[in-house]
Amino acid sequence: MDVTIYHNPECGTSRKVLAALQDAGHAPQVVDYRKTGWTREQLASLFGRIGVTPRQALRTKGALAGELGLLDGASDDAILDAMVQHPILVERPIVETEKGARLCRPAETVRELL
């Protein structure tokens, strides 16, 4: 089964999900989205597969979302634009398999894809 994880190696939850995938015998494609960035199309497709809105996938921990005015009243388009400009604004980790895609918070959510 092909597995992709959109990963931030500095995030404990992301590291835990990657370890769970590897422990289950998978060799996932690891995408450090902080380096590769996102496109609007990629995010819209991922969020559609997951079943979340850009606001629901917005990382609100940390100051950046607030500094950019994304916490109150920002449109989904504005949030997507900010996510493309600042990839760290996307909550992580996101895992894709043949069974679907999930925002794996909490980490145990990854089990739904295995």
C-alpha positions as CSV (number, residue, x, y, z in Angstrom):
1,M,0.0,0.0,0.0
2,D,1.3,3.4,-0.9
3,V,1.5,5.8,2.1
4,T,2.4,9.5,2.1
5,I,2.9,11.5,5.3
6,Y,3.1,15.3,5.2
7,H,5.5,15.6,8.1
8,N,7.1,18.1,10.3
9,P,10.1,16.4,12.0
10,E,10.0,19.0,14.8
11,C,6.4,17.9,15.8
12,G,6.0,15.2,18.4
13,T,2.7,14.0,17.0
14,S,4.1,13.9,13.5
15,R,7.1,11.8,14.7
16,K,4.7,9.5,16.5
17,V,2.5,8.9,13.4
18,L,5.6,8.3,11.3
19,A,6.8,5.7,13.8
20,A,3.4,4.0,13.8
21,L,3.4,3.8,10.1
22,Q,6.9,2.3,10.1
23,D,6.1,-0.1,13.0
24,A,3.1,-1.3,10.9
25,G,5.5,-2.3,8.1
26,H,5.1,0.7,5.8
27,A,7.8,2.7,4.2
28,P,6.0,5.9,3.7
29,Q,6.9,8.7,1.3
30,V,7.8,11.4,3.8
31,V,7.1,15.0,2.6
32,D,8.6,17.8,4.7
33,Y,6.0,20.3,3.6
34,R,7.9,23.1,5.3
35,K,10.5,22.7,2.6
36,T,8.3,21.6,-0.4
37,G,5.5,24.1,0.3
38,W,1.9,23.7,-0.8
39,T,-0.2,24.7,-3.8
40,R,-3.8,25.9,-3.4
41,E,-4.9,22.9,-5.6
42,Q,-3.0,20.5,-3.5
43,L,-4.4,21.8,-0.2
44,A,-8.0,22.0,-1.7
45,S,-7.7,18.3,-2.8
46,L,-6.3,17.1,0.5
47,F,-8.9,19.0,2.5
48,G,-11.6,17.6,0.3
49,R,-10.3,14.0,0.8
50,I,-10.1,14.6,4.6
51,G,-13.4,16.3,4.8
52,V,-12.3,19.5,6.5
53,T,-12.3,23.2,5.7
54,P,-9.2,25.3,5.5
55,R,-10.2,26.8,8.9
56,Q,-10.5,23.3,10.4
57,A,-7.0,22.5,9.1
58,L,-5.5,25.8,10.3
59,R,-2.7,25.4,12.9
60,T,-3.7,27.9,15.6
61,K,-1.0,27.0,18.0
62,G,1.7,29.6,17.9
63,A,1.3,33.2,17.1
64,L,1.4,33.3,13.2
65,A,-2.3,32.6,12.5
66,G,-3.3,35.4,14.9
67,E,-0.7,37.8,13.6
68,L,-2.0,37.3,10.1
69,G,-5.6,37.9,11.2
70,L,-6.8,34.3,10.4
71,L,-8.4,33.4,13.7
72,D,-11.6,35.6,13.4
73,G,-13.6,36.1,10.3
74,A,-11.0,35.2,7.7
75,S,-12.4,33.5,4.6
76,D,-11.4,30.1,3.5
77,D,-9.7,31.7,0.4
78,A,-7.7,34.0,2.7
79,I,-6.7,31.0,4.9
80,L,-5.6,29.0,1.8
81,D,-3.6,31.9,0.5
82,A,-1.8,32.2,3.9
83,M,-1.2,28.5,4.0
84,V,0.5,28.6,0.6
85,Q,2.7,31.6,1.8
86,H,3.3,30.0,5.2
87,P,3.2,26.2,5.0
88,I,3.6,25.9,8.8
89,L,0.0,27.1,9.1
90,V,-1.3,23.7,8.0
91,E,-2.0,21.4,10.9
92,R,-0.1,18.2,10.8
93,P,0.5,15.4,10.2
94,I,-1.6,14.5,7.2
95,V,-1.4,10.9,6.0
96,E,-2.7,9.6,2.6
97,T,-3.2,5.9,1.8
98,E,-5.5,4.0,-0.6
99,K,-8.0,4.0,2.2
100,G,-8.2,7.8,2.3
101,A,-6.6,10.8,3.9
102,R,-6.7,12.0,7.5
103,L,-5.4,14.8,9.6
104,C,-3.8,12.5,12.2
105,R,-4.5,14.5,15.4
106,P,-4.6,12.7,17.7
107,A,-1.9,10.3,16.5
108,E,-4.1,7.3,16.9
109,T,-6.2,8.5,14.0
110,V,-3.6,7.0,11.7
111,R,-5.1,3.5,12.5
112,E,-8.1,4.3,10.4
113,L,-5.8,4.3,7.3
114,L,-3.9,1.1,8.0
